């Protein structure tokens, strides 16, 4: 079982990775002075306010405030959990994530048990397909679809016996319910969810079974049944067949998105190993973002009936915000009632692949669909097209593709001067506003920010021999925490420093302060820092003076306090 990821590994990987290379592989960066900039991937903008700094190993957006280190970027950008982000980062650097074994594994949680149970159930269904007499119908079904044993093994196909308790009599009922494998009855007893069906295990991209799909072998309904949402299965974020696809090719030129399990398997059987299926849900932005991590071209394949047409338009709507430069979505609309499974069987791989590579571009599909029923040779038709399209085009990430789509709308509507955005603020004006705001920062803010950005400045503080216990100011606890971390790790870099606050309440402030740009020349920074500490200590003394003074009048002071007050009066600075 996987244990905790050692902190030393996380520190090490943050040293090995170059955040500029990492982010550049997701969002193309341009060099600008000492940092790299791009239009922010986390909010829509016309001019770049997203900056990545190699010396700090951090990124920051002046527009929306997003910021952090390489791990934060992967978490935010890929909607990943912390552990997944660390694993992805390790992949990127090309190292294996070690796990602490023995003494202190992470609390064995429910999720781990759910994964184990799903794995056991998958093995059970596979064994049933092989050994159970009653599974002959399932074997016949697969054979009738032309599947070989090899493909059946690759996709771990199985059979759920037509029984109410095949699983329920072997496993704990509560665990089966949590894994989505059993259904609770009102009287408290449970029964198996999948009965008398061929079984398609759904695996995440790391190969773990997260749920199942099941298809009936007779005319009963529903024809297809999926696991419900569980702690490990989220239909809106997972696709069927991705693990199998990636085990054959980790960087496919394109990925074909189809609607059913059997489509994926039939295509694989015929030699097209780069398709995946959504799990009975509409194609979502999360699905597309997931797939774009592995390929820059997605071909969405839909049935030509009314439902298929509606689904393809919804998919295009989901795709628009994902279409950064370099990414492409194409639409492959089949004839009514035809699915990829049948089609590849009838016309063979070559003809099918030529349909894939000649599928309609998203822009053609988009304008064709929006122009339906409009007469573009009259002004009303063109105005109507503009009003329908404008909102969609504004959802596109900024870039050449957006420019081209806007140009196309201008040309179709014959309106040359279409304005798409209110005037954007420039990075320069943002920086000016910030430099004005700098002047209003509290000394504590300045000290913590500069210390985070220059951990070596700790020596300035050490020279001053400060008694922090009597400095009673907002933020002093955080400052002391930062000081303690730096004292313990004298060579800590900024990215690691940010990491040590992950999950804490102060994480957000640490990020903001880490990225605060002081616009002070490098050489003046240390003096600024020293001056801010003096101002901060003065504030502390003033505060303490008022505090002791007030206490003296109300309840009197101890001898030590009295001495402290005298010192403050004699040495006001
Ligand atoms: Zn932003």
XYZ file of C-alpha atoms and ligand atoms in Angstrom:
574
model
C 0.000 0.000 0.000
C 1.179 3.504 -0.760
C 2.587 5.360 2.240
C 3.170 9.008 2.812
C 5.391 10.925 0.403
C 8.510 11.968 2.363
C 8.897 15.715 2.825
C 12.542 15.481 1.752
C 11.384 14.169 -1.622
C 9.009 17.095 -2.060
C 11.816 19.526 -1.170
C 14.136 17.736 -3.561
C 11.746 17.725 -6.479
C 11.082 21.445 -6.061
C 14.821 21.985 -6.437
C 15.079 19.762 -9.510
C 12.161 21.177 -11.474
C 12.401 24.414 -13.379
C 9.009 26.045 -13.056
C 9.580 27.984 -16.284
C 9.925 24.749 -18.291
C 7.023 23.175 -16.462
C 4.550 26.016 -17.005
C 5.803 26.608 -20.538
C 4.715 23.068 -21.399
C 1.151 24.062 -20.504
C 1.049 27.786 -21.263
C 3.604 29.097 -23.760
C 5.681 31.753 -21.985
C 7.469 34.786 -23.348
C 10.539 36.318 -21.762
C 9.978 39.817 -20.375
C 12.840 41.264 -18.349
C 13.786 38.976 -15.515
C 10.592 36.946 -15.688
C 8.405 35.127 -18.192
C 4.886 36.197 -18.982
C 1.746 34.835 -20.584
C -1.918 35.530 -20.649
C -3.230 34.019 -17.446
C -4.589 30.465 -17.723
C -6.802 31.086 -14.703
C -8.765 34.061 -15.925
C -9.651 35.598 -19.259
C -7.540 38.566 -20.207
C -6.343 40.470 -23.225
C -2.866 41.450 -22.077
C -0.515 39.230 -20.077
C -0.473 39.681 -16.312
C 0.672 36.159 -15.521
C 4.360 36.071 -14.588
C 6.717 33.195 -13.848
C 10.008 33.944 -12.121
C 12.857 31.510 -12.478
C 14.872 32.893 -9.578
C 11.924 32.477 -7.217
C 10.543 29.311 -8.851
C 7.106 30.843 -8.444
C 4.289 32.119 -10.614
C 1.921 34.954 -9.939
C -0.954 36.655 -11.743
C -1.315 40.389 -11.175
C -4.823 40.190 -12.583
C -6.557 37.502 -10.539
C -4.029 36.914 -7.769
C -3.385 33.244 -8.618
C 0.064 32.205 -7.509
C 2.295 29.559 -5.980
C 4.988 27.050 -6.794
C 5.177 24.195 -9.307
C 2.959 21.949 -7.199
C 0.328 24.662 -6.794
C 0.334 25.214 -10.539
C -0.332 21.554 -11.305
C -3.043 21.382 -8.661
C -4.815 24.480 -9.921
C -4.326 23.916 -13.602
C -5.086 20.212 -13.727
C -7.653 20.202 -10.906
C -5.446 17.700 -9.109
C -5.084 16.747 -5.496
C -1.769 17.378 -3.767
C -0.509 13.802 -4.112
C -1.489 13.629 -7.780
C 0.263 16.926 -8.435
C 3.447 15.661 -6.772
C 3.225 12.500 -8.854
C 2.787 14.492 -12.047
C 5.697 16.706 -11.119
C 7.827 13.617 -10.493
C 6.803 12.349 -13.933
C 7.824 15.652 -15.442
C 11.238 15.546 -13.772
C 11.530 11.851 -14.561
C 11.806 10.396 -11.070
C 9.797 7.901 -9.065
C 7.834 8.979 -6.017
C 9.191 7.073 -3.018
C 6.798 6.158 -0.229
C 7.548 5.997 3.458
C 6.972 2.449 4.579
C 6.643 0.817 7.960
C 6.304 2.999 11.000
C 4.079 5.849 9.924
C 1.956 5.198 6.871
C -0.821 7.690 6.261
C -3.999 6.873 8.086
C -5.455 3.950 6.228
C -8.521 5.645 4.936
C -11.748 4.626 3.480
C -10.675 5.453 -0.055
C -7.901 2.889 0.031
C -10.397 0.231 1.059
C -12.751 1.262 -1.727
C -9.969 0.844 -4.312
C -9.080 -2.573 -2.918
C -12.653 -3.769 -3.008
C -13.142 -2.549 -6.589
C -10.000 -4.407 -7.594
C -11.255 -7.608 -5.952
C -14.641 -7.234 -7.633
C -12.965 -6.763 -11.037
C -11.019 -10.014 -10.535
C -14.190 -11.771 -9.461
C -16.018 -10.687 -12.649
C -13.079 -11.750 -14.828
C -13.017 -15.189 -13.164
C -16.759 -15.509 -13.675
C -16.420 -14.861 -17.392
C -13.861 -17.633 -17.631
C -15.232 -20.213 -15.192
C -18.956 -19.787 -14.779
C -21.078 -22.002 -17.044
C -23.719 -19.267 -17.145
C -21.204 -16.827 -18.628
C -21.453 -18.545 -21.995
C -23.976 -15.924 -23.150
C -21.431 -13.229 -22.325
C -18.630 -15.055 -24.143
C -20.938 -15.508 -27.128
C -21.791 -11.837 -27.055
C -18.134 -10.797 -27.140
C -17.410 -13.305 -29.901
C -20.333 -12.002 -31.924
C -18.751 -8.561 -31.665
C -15.561 -9.990 -33.100
C -13.497 -9.533 -29.945
C -10.409 -11.637 -29.381
C -9.303 -12.949 -25.989
C -6.404 -10.535 -26.141
C -8.632 -7.452 -26.301
C -10.932 -8.898 -23.634
C -7.897 -9.263 -21.348
C -6.585 -5.797 -22.203
C -9.895 -4.251 -21.127
C -10.341 -6.764 -18.263
C -13.828 -7.655 -19.462
C -15.908 -9.721 -17.070
C -19.289 -11.142 -16.288
C -21.606 -10.472 -13.336
C -23.668 -13.602 -12.630
C -27.430 -13.255 -12.619
C -27.616 -13.397 -8.841
C -28.704 -10.980 -6.105
C -25.827 -11.789 -3.804
C -22.795 -13.001 -5.767
C -20.762 -10.171 -4.208
C -22.938 -9.568 -1.160
C -22.214 -12.995 0.261
C -18.433 -12.488 0.015
C -17.900 -8.865 1.084
C -19.090 -6.517 3.827
C -22.393 -4.909 2.740
C -21.410 -1.406 3.877
C -18.135 -1.587 1.933
C -20.000 -2.744 -1.193
C -22.399 0.187 -0.909
C -19.525 2.660 -0.558
C -17.875 1.175 -3.631
C -21.136 1.470 -5.588
C -21.375 -2.299 -6.001
C -24.452 -2.945 -3.899
C -27.799 -1.254 -3.371
C -29.398 -0.931 0.085
C -32.987 -2.020 0.549
C -35.382 -0.300 2.946
C -35.209 -3.198 5.395
C -31.456 -2.689 5.680
C -30.362 -5.659 3.574
C -28.429 -5.202 0.354
C -28.280 -6.717 -3.109
C -25.745 -6.677 -5.936
C -26.024 -3.772 -8.357
C -24.661 -5.613 -11.399
C -26.508 -8.819 -12.273
C -26.507 -10.852 -15.475
C -24.406 -8.296 -17.349
C -21.126 -8.168 -19.188
C -18.827 -5.974 -17.142
C -16.476 -3.215 -18.271
C -14.149 -2.087 -15.486
C -13.502 1.646 -15.632
C -9.931 2.502 -14.695
C -8.398 5.846 -13.882
C -5.324 6.912 -15.782
C -3.123 5.164 -13.268
C -4.857 1.864 -13.863
C -6.861 1.693 -10.661
C -10.393 0.349 -11.036
C -12.750 3.159 -10.006
C -16.104 1.839 -11.191
C -17.883 -0.442 -13.628
C -20.145 -0.315 -16.599
C -22.454 -3.226 -17.309
C -24.446 -4.173 -20.380
C -27.426 -6.535 -20.387
C -27.406 -9.635 -22.579
C -31.124 -9.695 -23.244
C -33.778 -7.058 -23.823
C -34.097 -5.914 -20.232
C -33.570 -2.316 -19.222
C -31.522 -0.327 -18.671
C -29.325 -1.603 -21.454
C -26.261 0.056 -19.908
C -25.702 0.562 -16.209
C -22.830 2.492 -14.600
C -21.510 2.618 -11.067
C -22.990 5.584 -9.202
C -20.744 8.467 -8.089
C -18.583 7.333 -5.179
C -15.610 8.721 -3.301
C -13.360 7.505 -6.127
C -15.652 7.687 -9.172
C -16.628 11.031 -10.701
C -18.253 10.625 -14.091
C -17.820 14.248 -15.035
C -14.060 13.921 -14.729
C -13.246 10.406 -15.897
C -13.336 8.791 -19.300
C -13.389 5.147 -20.258
C -10.333 3.687 -21.946
C -7.746 6.353 -21.089
C -5.514 4.001 -19.122
C -5.570 1.408 -21.905
C -4.850 4.131 -24.474
C -1.928 5.579 -22.523
C -0.374 2.186 -21.883
C -0.021 1.847 -25.649
C 0.992 5.412 -26.388
C 1.603 8.098 -23.797
C 1.601 10.951 -26.319
C -1.025 10.126 -28.956
C -1.251 12.478 -31.912
C -4.999 12.694 -31.387
C -7.707 11.190 -29.206
C -11.144 10.227 -30.518
C -13.951 10.682 -27.998
C -16.882 8.308 -28.532
C -20.045 7.549 -26.606
C -19.888 3.888 -25.578
C -17.599 1.253 -24.081
C -18.145 -1.100 -26.959
C -17.113 1.652 -29.393
C -13.768 2.014 -27.615
C -13.206 -1.727 -27.487
C -14.284 -2.367 -31.088
C -12.022 0.419 -32.335
C -9.130 -1.066 -30.355
C -9.917 -4.493 -31.776
C -9.675 -3.054 -35.278
C -6.405 -1.320 -34.541
C -7.512 2.181 -33.570
C -6.088 2.373 -30.066
C -6.612 6.047 -29.373
C -10.254 6.392 -28.446
C -11.989 6.958 -25.114
C -15.644 7.230 -24.091
C -17.514 9.524 -21.741
C -19.450 7.643 -19.104
C -23.052 8.270 -20.011
C -22.638 11.976 -19.269
C -22.216 15.000 -21.518
C -18.657 15.821 -22.559
C -17.515 18.319 -19.925
C -14.762 20.889 -19.740
C -13.040 18.674 -17.161
C -13.095 15.733 -19.572
C -11.517 17.848 -22.280
C -8.899 19.392 -19.993
C -7.946 15.893 -18.872
C -7.560 14.670 -22.460
C -5.677 17.767 -23.601
C -2.990 16.864 -21.114
C -2.088 13.915 -23.303
C -2.847 15.108 -26.812
C -3.337 18.445 -28.518
C -6.059 17.228 -30.859
C -9.423 15.828 -29.838
C -11.950 14.459 -32.308
C -15.446 14.310 -30.828
C -17.517 11.644 -32.457
C -21.313 11.751 -32.189
C -24.306 9.906 -33.514
C -26.117 11.897 -36.215
C -29.534 11.705 -34.550
C -31.173 14.594 -32.744
C -29.692 13.652 -29.364
C -26.251 13.328 -30.928
C -26.529 16.747 -32.516
C -27.538 18.322 -29.235
C -24.688 16.523 -27.470
C -22.121 17.689 -29.995
C -23.162 21.331 -29.596
C -22.975 21.015 -25.802
C -19.517 19.504 -26.158
C -18.427 22.422 -28.337
C -19.689 24.844 -25.714
C -17.619 23.004 -23.090
C -14.609 23.006 -25.389
C -14.473 26.744 -26.075
C -12.804 27.808 -22.803
C -10.190 25.038 -23.259
C -9.077 26.089 -26.727
C -5.739 27.670 -26.114
C -3.387 28.055 -29.048
C -1.985 24.743 -30.157
C -5.061 22.788 -29.124
C -7.589 21.587 -31.636
C -11.067 20.106 -31.421
C -12.819 18.573 -34.404
C -16.331 17.241 -34.740
C -17.182 13.973 -36.417
C -20.913 13.623 -36.919
C -22.014 10.153 -38.022
C -25.228 9.274 -39.821
C -28.301 8.653 -37.710
C -28.247 5.313 -35.981
C -24.636 4.549 -36.862
C -22.101 4.073 -34.098
C -18.331 3.731 -34.358
C -18.561 0.080 -33.325
C -20.708 -0.778 -36.371
C -18.932 1.593 -38.667
C -15.411 0.290 -38.145
C -16.736 -3.272 -38.507
C -18.422 -2.420 -41.821
C -15.871 -0.242 -43.515
C -12.625 -1.191 -41.803
C -9.890 0.746 -40.087
C -8.563 2.729 -43.013
C -11.902 4.219 -44.011
C -12.696 4.990 -40.397
C -9.367 6.720 -39.824
C -9.839 8.804 -42.926
C -13.178 9.993 -41.495
C -11.322 10.865 -38.290
C -8.617 12.849 -40.008
C -11.091 14.726 -42.188
C -13.521 15.568 -39.385
C -14.902 19.093 -39.407
C -12.892 21.776 -37.629
C -14.517 23.330 -34.610
C -14.601 26.757 -36.247
C -16.416 25.479 -39.345
C -18.821 23.511 -37.220
C -19.374 26.460 -34.898
C -20.243 29.016 -37.575
C -22.227 26.537 -39.632
C -24.331 25.655 -36.647
C -24.903 29.269 -35.544
C -25.764 30.346 -39.092
C -28.428 27.685 -39.465
C -31.709 29.314 -40.405
C -30.087 32.734 -40.820
C -29.857 34.535 -44.117
C -26.378 36.042 -44.089
C -27.026 38.018 -47.229
C -29.326 40.351 -45.327
C -28.339 42.635 -42.512
C -30.718 41.169 -39.915
C -29.249 37.711 -40.470
C -25.718 38.988 -40.026
C -26.615 40.999 -36.918
C -28.257 37.945 -35.439
C -25.135 35.867 -36.101
C -23.005 38.463 -34.325
C -25.239 38.526 -31.283
C -25.282 34.719 -31.099
C -21.546 34.288 -31.573
C -20.027 37.149 -29.639
C -20.551 35.690 -26.167
C -19.008 32.379 -27.192
C -15.950 33.981 -28.733
C -15.314 35.970 -25.586
C -15.113 32.678 -23.696
C -12.147 31.556 -25.775
C -8.760 31.901 -24.123
C -6.823 34.832 -25.545
C -4.584 33.887 -28.394
C -4.292 33.447 -32.104
C -7.224 31.060 -32.295
C -9.471 33.611 -30.643
C -8.205 36.302 -33.021
C -8.918 34.052 -36.012
C -12.415 33.221 -34.805
C -13.113 36.918 -34.278
C -11.800 37.686 -37.752
C -14.047 35.035 -39.185
C -17.057 36.540 -37.447
C -16.094 39.963 -38.777
C -15.856 38.613 -42.279
C -19.115 36.634 -42.094
C -20.972 39.587 -40.611
C -19.166 42.106 -42.846
C -18.658 44.292 -39.772
C -15.023 45.306 -39.681
C -15.101 47.210 -36.417
C -16.508 44.650 -34.009
C -15.281 45.375 -30.478
C -14.955 42.309 -28.279
C -13.592 43.646 -25.026
C -13.657 46.680 -22.851
C -10.220 48.283 -22.904
C -7.908 46.061 -20.957
C -5.642 47.372 -18.254
C -1.995 46.997 -19.097
C 0.662 45.390 -16.983
C 2.349 48.779 -16.794
C -0.673 50.529 -15.305
C -1.163 47.645 -12.893
C 2.422 48.049 -11.748
C 2.008 51.773 -11.287
C -1.051 51.257 -9.122
C 0.916 48.732 -7.151
C 3.859 51.025 -6.552
C 1.412 53.557 -5.114
C -0.064 50.866 -2.904
C 3.438 49.908 -1.664
C 3.653 53.179 0.158
C 0.687 52.222 2.292
C 1.977 48.794 3.343
C 2.476 48.235 7.074
C 6.066 47.640 8.208
C 5.054 44.097 9.214
C 3.860 43.422 5.671
C 7.092 44.779 4.233
C 9.257 42.749 6.639
C 7.447 39.450 6.048
C 7.300 39.958 2.264
C 10.978 40.848 1.946
C 12.002 38.028 4.257
C 10.004 35.492 2.243
C 11.591 36.739 -0.937
C 15.090 36.925 0.551
C 15.394 34.281 3.275
C 19.053 35.248 3.755
C 17.872 38.570 5.250
C 17.333 36.627 8.452
C 20.864 37.741 9.400
C 19.649 41.348 9.653
C 17.106 40.274 12.235
C 19.584 38.077 14.100
C 21.966 41.038 14.441
C 19.254 43.127 16.037
C 18.715 40.653 18.933
C 14.994 41.259 19.207
C 12.795 40.114 22.075
C 9.742 39.123 20.062
C 7.771 38.209 23.165
C 7.051 41.862 23.872
C 6.222 42.818 20.275
C 2.468 42.746 20.252
C 1.491 43.454 16.642
C -0.818 41.836 14.140
C 1.169 39.403 12.032
C 3.996 38.844 14.497
C 3.147 35.148 14.900
C 3.416 34.605 11.174
C 6.717 36.471 11.065
C 8.085 34.300 13.858
C 6.912 31.180 12.059
C 8.751 32.257 8.905
C 11.870 33.044 10.942
C 11.765 29.643 12.581
C 11.482 27.810 9.264
C 14.388 29.730 7.762
C 16.513 29.219 10.886
C 15.937 25.473 10.640
C 16.581 25.323 6.870
C 19.242 27.928 6.147
C 19.391 27.126 2.410
C 15.663 27.032 1.806
C 14.488 28.478 -1.511
C 11.301 30.435 -2.053
C 9.392 27.625 -3.631
C 10.136 25.348 -0.662
C 9.222 28.129 1.717
C 5.820 28.458 0.060
C 5.482 24.681 0.287
C 5.901 24.686 4.061
C 2.720 26.746 4.400
C 0.549 24.530 2.221
C -2.821 23.841 3.792
C -2.330 26.429 6.542
C -4.644 29.355 7.042
C -1.832 31.742 6.152
C -1.078 30.007 2.810
C -2.948 32.602 0.768
C -1.192 35.556 2.440
C 2.182 33.879 2.109
C 1.577 33.563 -1.637
C 0.551 37.175 -1.976
C 3.509 38.456 0.042
C 5.938 36.132 -1.695
C 4.900 37.645 -4.994
C 4.655 41.250 -3.954
C 6.841 43.181 -6.341
C 8.514 46.054 -4.498
C 9.910 47.930 -7.478
C 12.951 48.770 -5.345
C 16.365 48.260 -6.944
C 17.974 45.032 -5.771
C 20.749 46.863 -3.909
C 18.340 48.876 -1.796
C 16.293 45.910 -0.627
C 18.344 45.096 2.452
C 18.229 48.695 3.699
C 14.513 48.802 3.095
C 14.199 45.612 5.105
C 16.321 46.902 7.980
C 14.367 50.175 8.051
C 11.047 48.338 8.062
C 12.157 46.263 11.055
C 13.076 49.408 12.947
C 9.672 50.913 12.147
C 7.991 47.695 13.174
C 9.849 47.566 16.493
C 8.978 51.182 17.094
C 5.318 50.362 16.485
C 5.709 47.497 18.909
C 7.226 49.732 21.566
C 4.520 52.376 21.091
C 1.865 49.704 21.417
C 3.500 48.232 24.495
C 3.864 51.674 26.082
C 0.148 52.382 25.648
C -0.711 48.922 26.929
C 1.389 49.233 30.099
C 0.206 52.770 30.673
C -3.428 51.728 30.512
C -2.819 48.744 32.797
C -1.033 50.924 35.349
C -4.079 53.157 35.653
C -6.591 50.327 35.917
C -4.963 47.559 37.943
C -1.363 48.558 38.592
C 1.850 46.937 37.298
C 4.169 44.236 38.566
C 7.759 45.231 39.366
C 8.997 43.813 36.077
C 6.339 45.655 34.129
C 7.131 48.854 35.926
C 10.794 48.471 34.991
C 9.798 47.767 31.376
C 7.680 50.929 31.297
C 10.568 53.021 32.703
C 12.878 51.608 30.044
C 10.391 52.504 27.354
C 10.164 56.069 28.649
C 13.945 56.440 28.949
C 14.723 54.844 25.563
C 11.845 55.789 23.332
C 13.815 54.786 20.214
Zn -5.009 35.482 -13.614
